[in-house]
PDB file of C-alpha atoms in Angstrom:
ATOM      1  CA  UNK A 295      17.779 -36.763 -61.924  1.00 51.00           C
ATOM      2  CA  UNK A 296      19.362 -33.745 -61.442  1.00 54.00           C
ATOM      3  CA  UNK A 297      17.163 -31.862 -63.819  1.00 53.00           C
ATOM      4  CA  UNK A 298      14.195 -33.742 -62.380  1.00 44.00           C
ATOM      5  CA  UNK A 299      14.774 -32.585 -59.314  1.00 45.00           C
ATOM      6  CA  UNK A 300      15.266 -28.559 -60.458  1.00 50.00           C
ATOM      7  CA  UNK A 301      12.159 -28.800 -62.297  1.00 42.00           C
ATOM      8  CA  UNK A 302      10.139 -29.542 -58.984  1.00 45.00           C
ATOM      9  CA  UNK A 303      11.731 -27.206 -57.232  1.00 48.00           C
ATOM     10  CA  UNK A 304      10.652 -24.623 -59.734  1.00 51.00           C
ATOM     11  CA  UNK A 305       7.550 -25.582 -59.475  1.00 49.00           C
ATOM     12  CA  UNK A 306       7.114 -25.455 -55.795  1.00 51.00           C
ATOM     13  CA  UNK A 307       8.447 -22.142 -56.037  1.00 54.00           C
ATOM     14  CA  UNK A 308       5.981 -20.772 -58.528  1.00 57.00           C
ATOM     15  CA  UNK A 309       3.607 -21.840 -56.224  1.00 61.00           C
ATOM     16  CA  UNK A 310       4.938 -19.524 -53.706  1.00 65.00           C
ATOM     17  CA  UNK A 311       4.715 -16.881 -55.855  1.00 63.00           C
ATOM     18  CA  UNK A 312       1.120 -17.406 -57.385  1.00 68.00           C
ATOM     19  CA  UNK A 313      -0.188 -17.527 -53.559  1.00 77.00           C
ATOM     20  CA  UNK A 314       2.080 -14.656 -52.940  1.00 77.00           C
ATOM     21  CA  UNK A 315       0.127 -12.562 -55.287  1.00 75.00           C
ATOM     22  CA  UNK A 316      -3.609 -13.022 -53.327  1.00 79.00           C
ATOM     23  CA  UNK A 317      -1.482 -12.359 -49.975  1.00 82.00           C
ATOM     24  CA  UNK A 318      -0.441  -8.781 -51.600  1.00 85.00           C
ATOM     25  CA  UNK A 319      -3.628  -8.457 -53.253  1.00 88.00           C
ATOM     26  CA  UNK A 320      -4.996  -7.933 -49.871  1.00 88.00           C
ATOM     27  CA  UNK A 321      -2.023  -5.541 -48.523  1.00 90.00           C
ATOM     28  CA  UNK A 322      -2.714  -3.231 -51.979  1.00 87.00           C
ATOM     29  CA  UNK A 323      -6.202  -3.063 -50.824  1.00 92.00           C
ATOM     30  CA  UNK A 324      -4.975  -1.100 -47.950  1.00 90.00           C
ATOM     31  CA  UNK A 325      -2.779   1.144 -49.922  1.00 89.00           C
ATOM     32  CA  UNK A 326      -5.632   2.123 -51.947  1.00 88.00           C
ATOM     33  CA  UNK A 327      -8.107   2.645 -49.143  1.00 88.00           C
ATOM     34  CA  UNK A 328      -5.447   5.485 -47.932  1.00 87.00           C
ATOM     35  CA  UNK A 329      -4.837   6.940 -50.943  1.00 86.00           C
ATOM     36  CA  UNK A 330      -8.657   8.021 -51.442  1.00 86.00           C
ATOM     37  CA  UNK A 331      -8.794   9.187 -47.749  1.00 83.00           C
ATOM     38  CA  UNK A 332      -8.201  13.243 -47.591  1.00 77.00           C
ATOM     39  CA  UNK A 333      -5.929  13.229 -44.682  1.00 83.00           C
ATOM     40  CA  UNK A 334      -3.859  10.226 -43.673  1.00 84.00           C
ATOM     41  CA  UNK A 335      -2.876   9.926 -40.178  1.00 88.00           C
ATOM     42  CA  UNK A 336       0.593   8.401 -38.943  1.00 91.00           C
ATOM     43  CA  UNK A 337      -1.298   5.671 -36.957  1.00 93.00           C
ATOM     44  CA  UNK A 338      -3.051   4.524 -40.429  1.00 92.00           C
ATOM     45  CA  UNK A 339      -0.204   4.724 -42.164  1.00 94.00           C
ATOM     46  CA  UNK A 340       2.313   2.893 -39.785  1.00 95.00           C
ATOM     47  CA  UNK A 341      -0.413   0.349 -39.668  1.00 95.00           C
ATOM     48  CA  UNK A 342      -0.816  -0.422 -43.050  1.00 95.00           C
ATOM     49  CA  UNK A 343       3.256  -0.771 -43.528  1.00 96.00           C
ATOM     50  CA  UNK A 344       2.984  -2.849 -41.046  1.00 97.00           C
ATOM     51  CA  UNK A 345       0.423  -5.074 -43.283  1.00 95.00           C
ATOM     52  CA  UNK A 346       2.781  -5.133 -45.856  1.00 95.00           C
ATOM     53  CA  UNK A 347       5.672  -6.255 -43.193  1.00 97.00           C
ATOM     54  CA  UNK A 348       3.832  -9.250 -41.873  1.00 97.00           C
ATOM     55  CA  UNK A 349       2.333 -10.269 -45.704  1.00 95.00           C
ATOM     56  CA  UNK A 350       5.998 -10.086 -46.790  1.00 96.00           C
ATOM     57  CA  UNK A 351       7.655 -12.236 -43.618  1.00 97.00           C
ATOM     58  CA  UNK A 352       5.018 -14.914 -44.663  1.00 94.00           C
ATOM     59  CA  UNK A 353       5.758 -15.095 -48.346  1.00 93.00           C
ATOM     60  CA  UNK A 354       9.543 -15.408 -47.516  1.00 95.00           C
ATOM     61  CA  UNK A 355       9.094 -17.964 -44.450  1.00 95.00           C
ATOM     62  CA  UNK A 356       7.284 -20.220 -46.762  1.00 92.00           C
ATOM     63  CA  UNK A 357       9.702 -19.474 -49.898  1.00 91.00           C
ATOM     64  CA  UNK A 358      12.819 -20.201 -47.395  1.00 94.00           C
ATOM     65  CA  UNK A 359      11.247 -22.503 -45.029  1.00 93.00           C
ATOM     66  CA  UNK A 360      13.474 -20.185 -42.292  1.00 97.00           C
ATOM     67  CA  UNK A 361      12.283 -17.005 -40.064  1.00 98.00           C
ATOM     68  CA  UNK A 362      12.566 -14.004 -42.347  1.00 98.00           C
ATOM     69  CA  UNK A 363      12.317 -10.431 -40.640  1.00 98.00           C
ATOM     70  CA  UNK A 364      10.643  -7.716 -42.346  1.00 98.00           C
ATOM     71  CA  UNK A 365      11.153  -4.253 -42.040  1.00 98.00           C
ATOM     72  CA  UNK A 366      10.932  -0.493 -43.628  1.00 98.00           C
ATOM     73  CA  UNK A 367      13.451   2.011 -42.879  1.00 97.00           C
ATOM     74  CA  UNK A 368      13.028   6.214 -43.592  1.00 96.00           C
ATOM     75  CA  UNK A 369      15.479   8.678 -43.476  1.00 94.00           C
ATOM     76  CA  UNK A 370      14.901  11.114 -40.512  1.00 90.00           C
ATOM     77  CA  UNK A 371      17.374  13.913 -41.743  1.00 74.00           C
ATOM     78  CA  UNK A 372      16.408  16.399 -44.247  1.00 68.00           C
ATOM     79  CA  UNK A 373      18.237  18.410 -46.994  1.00 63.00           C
ATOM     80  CA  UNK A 374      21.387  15.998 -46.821  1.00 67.00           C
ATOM     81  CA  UNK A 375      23.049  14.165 -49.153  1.00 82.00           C
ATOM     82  CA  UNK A 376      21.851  10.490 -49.438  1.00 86.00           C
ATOM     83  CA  UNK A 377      25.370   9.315 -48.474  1.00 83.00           C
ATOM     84  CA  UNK A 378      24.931  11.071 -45.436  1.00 84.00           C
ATOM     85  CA  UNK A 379      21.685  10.563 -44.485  1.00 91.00           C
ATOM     86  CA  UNK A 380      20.524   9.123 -41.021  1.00 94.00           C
ATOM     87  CA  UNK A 381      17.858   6.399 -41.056  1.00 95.00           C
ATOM     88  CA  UNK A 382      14.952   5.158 -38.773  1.00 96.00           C
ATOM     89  CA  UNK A 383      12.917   2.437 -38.559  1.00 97.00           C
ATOM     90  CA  UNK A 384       9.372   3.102 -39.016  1.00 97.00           C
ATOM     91  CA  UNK A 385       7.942  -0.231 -38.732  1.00 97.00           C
ATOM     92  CA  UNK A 386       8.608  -3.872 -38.225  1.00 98.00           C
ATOM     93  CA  UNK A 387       6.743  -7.813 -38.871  1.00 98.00           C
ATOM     94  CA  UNK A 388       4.619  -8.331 -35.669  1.00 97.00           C
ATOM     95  CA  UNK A 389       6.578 -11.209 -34.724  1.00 97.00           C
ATOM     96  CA  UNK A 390      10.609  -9.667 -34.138  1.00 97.00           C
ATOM     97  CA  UNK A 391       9.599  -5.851 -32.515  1.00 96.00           C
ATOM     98  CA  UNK A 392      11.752  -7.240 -29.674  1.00 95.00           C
ATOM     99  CA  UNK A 393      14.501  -6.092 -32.341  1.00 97.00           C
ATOM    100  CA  UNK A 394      13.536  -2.248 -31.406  1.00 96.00           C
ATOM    101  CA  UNK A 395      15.287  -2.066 -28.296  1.00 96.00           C
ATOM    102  CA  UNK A 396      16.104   1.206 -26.547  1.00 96.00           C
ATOM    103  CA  UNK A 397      19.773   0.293 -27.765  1.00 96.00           C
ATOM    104  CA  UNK A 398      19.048   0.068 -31.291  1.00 97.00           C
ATOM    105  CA  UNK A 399      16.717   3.298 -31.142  1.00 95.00           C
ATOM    106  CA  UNK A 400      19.669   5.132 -29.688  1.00 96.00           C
ATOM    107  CA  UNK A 401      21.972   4.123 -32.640  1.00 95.00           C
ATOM    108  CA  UNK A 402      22.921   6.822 -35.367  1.00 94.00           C
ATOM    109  CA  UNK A 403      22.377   4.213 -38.033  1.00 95.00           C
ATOM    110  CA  UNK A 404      23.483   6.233 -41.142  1.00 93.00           C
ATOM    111  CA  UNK A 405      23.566   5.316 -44.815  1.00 94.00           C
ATOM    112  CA  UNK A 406      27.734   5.159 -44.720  1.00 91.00           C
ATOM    113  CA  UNK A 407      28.161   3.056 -41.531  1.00 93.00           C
ATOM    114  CA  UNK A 408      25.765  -0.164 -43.246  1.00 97.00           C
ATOM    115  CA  UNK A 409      27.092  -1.766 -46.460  1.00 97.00           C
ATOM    116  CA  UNK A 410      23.649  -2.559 -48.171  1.00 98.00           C
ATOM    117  CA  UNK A 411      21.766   0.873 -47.946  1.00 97.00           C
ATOM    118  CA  UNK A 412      25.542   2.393 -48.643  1.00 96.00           C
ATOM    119  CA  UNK A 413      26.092   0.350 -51.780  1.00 97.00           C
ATOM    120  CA  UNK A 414      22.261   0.813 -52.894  1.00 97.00           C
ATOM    121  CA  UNK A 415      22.862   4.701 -52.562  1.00 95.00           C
ATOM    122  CA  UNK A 416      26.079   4.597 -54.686  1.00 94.00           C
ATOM    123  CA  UNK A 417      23.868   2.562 -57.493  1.00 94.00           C
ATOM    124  CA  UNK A 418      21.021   4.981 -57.244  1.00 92.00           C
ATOM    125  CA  UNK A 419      23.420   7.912 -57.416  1.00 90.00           C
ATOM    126  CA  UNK A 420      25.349   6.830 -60.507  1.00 90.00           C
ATOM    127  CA  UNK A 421      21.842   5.953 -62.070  1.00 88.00           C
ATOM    128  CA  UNK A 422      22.416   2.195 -62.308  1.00 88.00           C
ATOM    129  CA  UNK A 423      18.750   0.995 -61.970  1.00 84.00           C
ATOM    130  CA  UNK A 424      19.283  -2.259 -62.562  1.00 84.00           C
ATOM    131  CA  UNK A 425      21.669  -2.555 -59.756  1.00 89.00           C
ATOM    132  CA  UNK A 426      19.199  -1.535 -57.016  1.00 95.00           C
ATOM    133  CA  UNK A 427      19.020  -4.682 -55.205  1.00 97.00           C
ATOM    134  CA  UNK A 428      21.352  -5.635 -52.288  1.00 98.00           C
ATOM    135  CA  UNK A 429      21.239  -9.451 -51.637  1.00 98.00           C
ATOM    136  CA  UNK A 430      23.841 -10.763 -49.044  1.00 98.00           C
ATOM    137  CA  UNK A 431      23.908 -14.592 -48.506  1.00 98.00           C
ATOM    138  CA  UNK A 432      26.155 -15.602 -46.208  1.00 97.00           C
ATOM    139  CA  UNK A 433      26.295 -12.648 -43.853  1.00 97.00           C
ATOM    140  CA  UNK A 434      29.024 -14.598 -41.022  1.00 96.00           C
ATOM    141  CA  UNK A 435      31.424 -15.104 -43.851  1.00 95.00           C
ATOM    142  CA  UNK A 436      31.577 -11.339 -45.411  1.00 96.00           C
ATOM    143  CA  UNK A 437      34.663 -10.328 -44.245  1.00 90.00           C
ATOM    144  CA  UNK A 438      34.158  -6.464 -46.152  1.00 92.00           C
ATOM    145  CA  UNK A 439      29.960  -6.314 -44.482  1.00 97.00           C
ATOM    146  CA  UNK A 440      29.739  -3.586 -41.812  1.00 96.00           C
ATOM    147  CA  UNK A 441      26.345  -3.087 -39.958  1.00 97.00           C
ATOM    148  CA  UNK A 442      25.156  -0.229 -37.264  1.00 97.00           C
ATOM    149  CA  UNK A 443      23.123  -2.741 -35.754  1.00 96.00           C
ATOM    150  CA  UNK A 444      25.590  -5.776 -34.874  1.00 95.00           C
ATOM    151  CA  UNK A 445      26.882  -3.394 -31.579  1.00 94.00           C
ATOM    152  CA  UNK A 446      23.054  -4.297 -30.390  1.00 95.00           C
ATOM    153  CA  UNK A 447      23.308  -8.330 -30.015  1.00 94.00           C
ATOM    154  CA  UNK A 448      25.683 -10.687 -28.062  1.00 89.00           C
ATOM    155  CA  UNK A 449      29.193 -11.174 -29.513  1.00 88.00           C
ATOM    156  CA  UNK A 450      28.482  -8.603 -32.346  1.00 90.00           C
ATOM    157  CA  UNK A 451      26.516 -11.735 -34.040  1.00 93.00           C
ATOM    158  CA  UNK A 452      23.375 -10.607 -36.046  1.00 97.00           C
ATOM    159  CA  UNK A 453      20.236 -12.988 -35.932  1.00 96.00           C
ATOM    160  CA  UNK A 454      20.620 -13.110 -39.357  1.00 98.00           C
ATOM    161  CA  UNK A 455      22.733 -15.157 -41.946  1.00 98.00           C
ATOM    162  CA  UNK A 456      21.126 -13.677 -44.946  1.00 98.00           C
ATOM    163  CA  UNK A 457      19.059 -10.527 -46.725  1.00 98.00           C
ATOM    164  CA  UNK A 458      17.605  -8.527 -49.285  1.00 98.00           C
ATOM    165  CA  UNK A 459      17.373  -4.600 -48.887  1.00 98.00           C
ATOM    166  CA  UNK A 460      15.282  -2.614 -51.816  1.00 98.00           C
ATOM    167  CA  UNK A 461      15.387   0.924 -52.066  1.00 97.00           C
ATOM    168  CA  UNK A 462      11.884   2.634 -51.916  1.00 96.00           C
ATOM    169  CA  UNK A 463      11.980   4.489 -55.294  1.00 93.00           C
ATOM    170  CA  UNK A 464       9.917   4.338 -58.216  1.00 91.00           C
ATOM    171  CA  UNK A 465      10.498   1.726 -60.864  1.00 86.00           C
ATOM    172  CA  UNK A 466       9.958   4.374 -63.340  1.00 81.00           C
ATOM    173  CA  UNK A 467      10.279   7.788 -63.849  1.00 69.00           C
ATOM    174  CA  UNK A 468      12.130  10.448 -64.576  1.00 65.00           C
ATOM    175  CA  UNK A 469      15.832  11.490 -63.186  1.00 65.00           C
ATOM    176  CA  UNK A 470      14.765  13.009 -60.254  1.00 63.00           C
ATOM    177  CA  UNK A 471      12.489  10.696 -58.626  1.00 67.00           C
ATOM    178  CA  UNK A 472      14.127   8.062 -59.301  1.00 68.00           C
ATOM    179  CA  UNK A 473      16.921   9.654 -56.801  1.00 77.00           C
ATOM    180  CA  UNK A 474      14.123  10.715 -54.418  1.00 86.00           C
ATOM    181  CA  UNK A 475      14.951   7.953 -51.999  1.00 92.00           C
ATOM    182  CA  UNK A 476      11.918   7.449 -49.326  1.00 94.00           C
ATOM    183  CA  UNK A 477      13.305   4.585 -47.495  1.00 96.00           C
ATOM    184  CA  UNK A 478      14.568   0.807 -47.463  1.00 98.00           C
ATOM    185  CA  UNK A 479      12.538  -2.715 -47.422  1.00 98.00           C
ATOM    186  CA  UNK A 480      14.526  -4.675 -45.307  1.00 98.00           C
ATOM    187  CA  UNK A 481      14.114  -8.547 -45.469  1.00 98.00           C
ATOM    188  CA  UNK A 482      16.258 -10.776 -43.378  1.00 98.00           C
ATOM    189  CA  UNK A 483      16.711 -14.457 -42.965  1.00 98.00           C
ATOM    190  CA  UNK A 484      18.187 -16.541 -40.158  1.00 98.00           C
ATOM    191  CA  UNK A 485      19.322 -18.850 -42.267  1.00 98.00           C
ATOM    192  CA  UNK A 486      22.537 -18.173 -45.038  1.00 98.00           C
ATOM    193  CA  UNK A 487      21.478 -18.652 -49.003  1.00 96.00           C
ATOM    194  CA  UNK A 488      17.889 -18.056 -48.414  1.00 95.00           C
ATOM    195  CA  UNK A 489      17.736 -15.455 -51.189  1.00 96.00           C
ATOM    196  CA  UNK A 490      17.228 -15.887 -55.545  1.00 90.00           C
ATOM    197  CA  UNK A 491      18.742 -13.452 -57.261  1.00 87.00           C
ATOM    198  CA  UNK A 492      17.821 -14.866 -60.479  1.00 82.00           C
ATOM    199  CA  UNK A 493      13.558 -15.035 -60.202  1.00 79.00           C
ATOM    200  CA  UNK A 494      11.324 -13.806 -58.388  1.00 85.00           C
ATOM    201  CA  UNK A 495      12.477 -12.727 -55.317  1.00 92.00           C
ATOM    202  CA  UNK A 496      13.959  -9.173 -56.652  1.00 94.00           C
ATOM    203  CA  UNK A 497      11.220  -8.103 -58.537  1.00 91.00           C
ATOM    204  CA  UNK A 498       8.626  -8.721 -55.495  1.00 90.00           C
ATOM    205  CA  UNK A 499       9.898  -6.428 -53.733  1.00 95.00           C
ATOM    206  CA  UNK A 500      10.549  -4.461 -56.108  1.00 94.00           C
ATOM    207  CA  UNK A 501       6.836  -3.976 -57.089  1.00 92.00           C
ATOM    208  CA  UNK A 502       6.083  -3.469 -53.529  1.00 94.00           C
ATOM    209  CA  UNK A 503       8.580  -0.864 -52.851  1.00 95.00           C
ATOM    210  CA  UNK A 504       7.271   0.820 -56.289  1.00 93.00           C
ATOM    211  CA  UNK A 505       3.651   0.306 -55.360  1.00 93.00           C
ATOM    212  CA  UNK A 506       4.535   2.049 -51.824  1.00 95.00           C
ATOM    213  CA  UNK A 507       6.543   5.017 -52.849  1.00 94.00           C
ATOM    214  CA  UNK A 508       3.887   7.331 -54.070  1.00 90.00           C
ATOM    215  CA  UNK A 509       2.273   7.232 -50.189  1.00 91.00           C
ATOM    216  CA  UNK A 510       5.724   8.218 -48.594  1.00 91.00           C
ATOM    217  CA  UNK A 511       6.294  11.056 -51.527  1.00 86.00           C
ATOM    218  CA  UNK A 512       2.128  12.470 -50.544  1.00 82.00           C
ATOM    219  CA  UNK A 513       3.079  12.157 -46.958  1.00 77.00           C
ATOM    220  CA  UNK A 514       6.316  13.726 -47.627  1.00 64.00           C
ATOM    221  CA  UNK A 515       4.843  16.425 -49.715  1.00 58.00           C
ATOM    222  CA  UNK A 516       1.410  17.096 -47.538  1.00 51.00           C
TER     223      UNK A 516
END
């Protein structure tokens, strides 16, 4: 029975994952609509990260059957040292910008004060590739888990029980790209154990956060 029941599961949740691929299908579109333009302006580009946010909030509520929260985070100081670099957050899912309140804004959220992006960075620097993915799944209950944001809601209680941060790097390349870090998908869940590290839930956004990078790094570089 037990095995029975496993086996449906996995195939409910390759199910997710096949329609997953025509949702991003349509987000790449976008990606590759910018990349022939000449000049890309910050209101195209916000808006199609924001594409990406909302396609990747509803692969993850249907995989989790929860409220997932999408988001992309960039570094907004220059010529630092990634440990010490202060983040921003460019862009949200259409359905939780009520999270971007003056409060948060006025935050110094840097890469040392939040454990995922800080234990991401320390992966990245000792060139552990593998190792890029944070995945927390029981948020309440991690005694060691420190957060810039918590100061920002009731209590010091996140909205979120779970999550999945992904560095935006390339999957591929050589020594120092692969340390040229452009940002952070953020996915978070309201629900705890939400998250697979063991299928497909990495490598998504992995892909994405590959299939991004090269926009941020012309951007960066224009």
């Amino acid at each position: 029975m037990k095995f029975l029941i496993k086996y449906c599961h996995n195939i409910y949740v390759d199910s997710i994952w096949g329609d997953a691929i025509i949702e991003l299908k349509n987000a790449y579109s976008e990606i590759h609509y910018l990349r022939k333009q000449e000049d890309i302006n910050s209101e195209d580009f916000i808006g199609v990260m924001i594409i990406f946010c909302d396609t990747l909030k509803k692969i993850f509520d249907k995989k989790t059957d929860a409220d997932c929260c999408v988001s992309i985070k960039v570094p907004i100081s220059v010529g630092e040292s990634l440990e010490s670099l202060e983040l921003q957050n460019l862009c949200r899912d259409s359905s939780h910008r009520n999270r971007d309140t003056e409060q948060y804004k006025n935050i110094k959220h840097r890469i040392i004060g939040n454990t995922a992006y800080s234990l991401i960075v320390d992966n990245i620097l000792k060139g552990n590739q593998k190792r890029l993915a944070y995945v927390n799944n029981n948020i309440p209950n991690s005694s060691n888990y420190i957060n810039t944001s918590i100061e920002c809601y009731p209590d010091g209680i996140l909205p979120y029980s779970s999550e999945l941060v992904y560095p935006i790097v390339p999957i591929k390349g050589n020594e120092t790209n692969q340390k040229d870090l452009k940002g952070f998908i953020c996915i978070d869940c309201n629900k705890p154990n939400k998250f697979d590290e063991s299928r497909y839930d990495i490598p998504m956004v992995q892909g994405v956060a590959d299939g991004i990078y090269d926009i941020f790094a012309n951007r960066n570089n224009g």
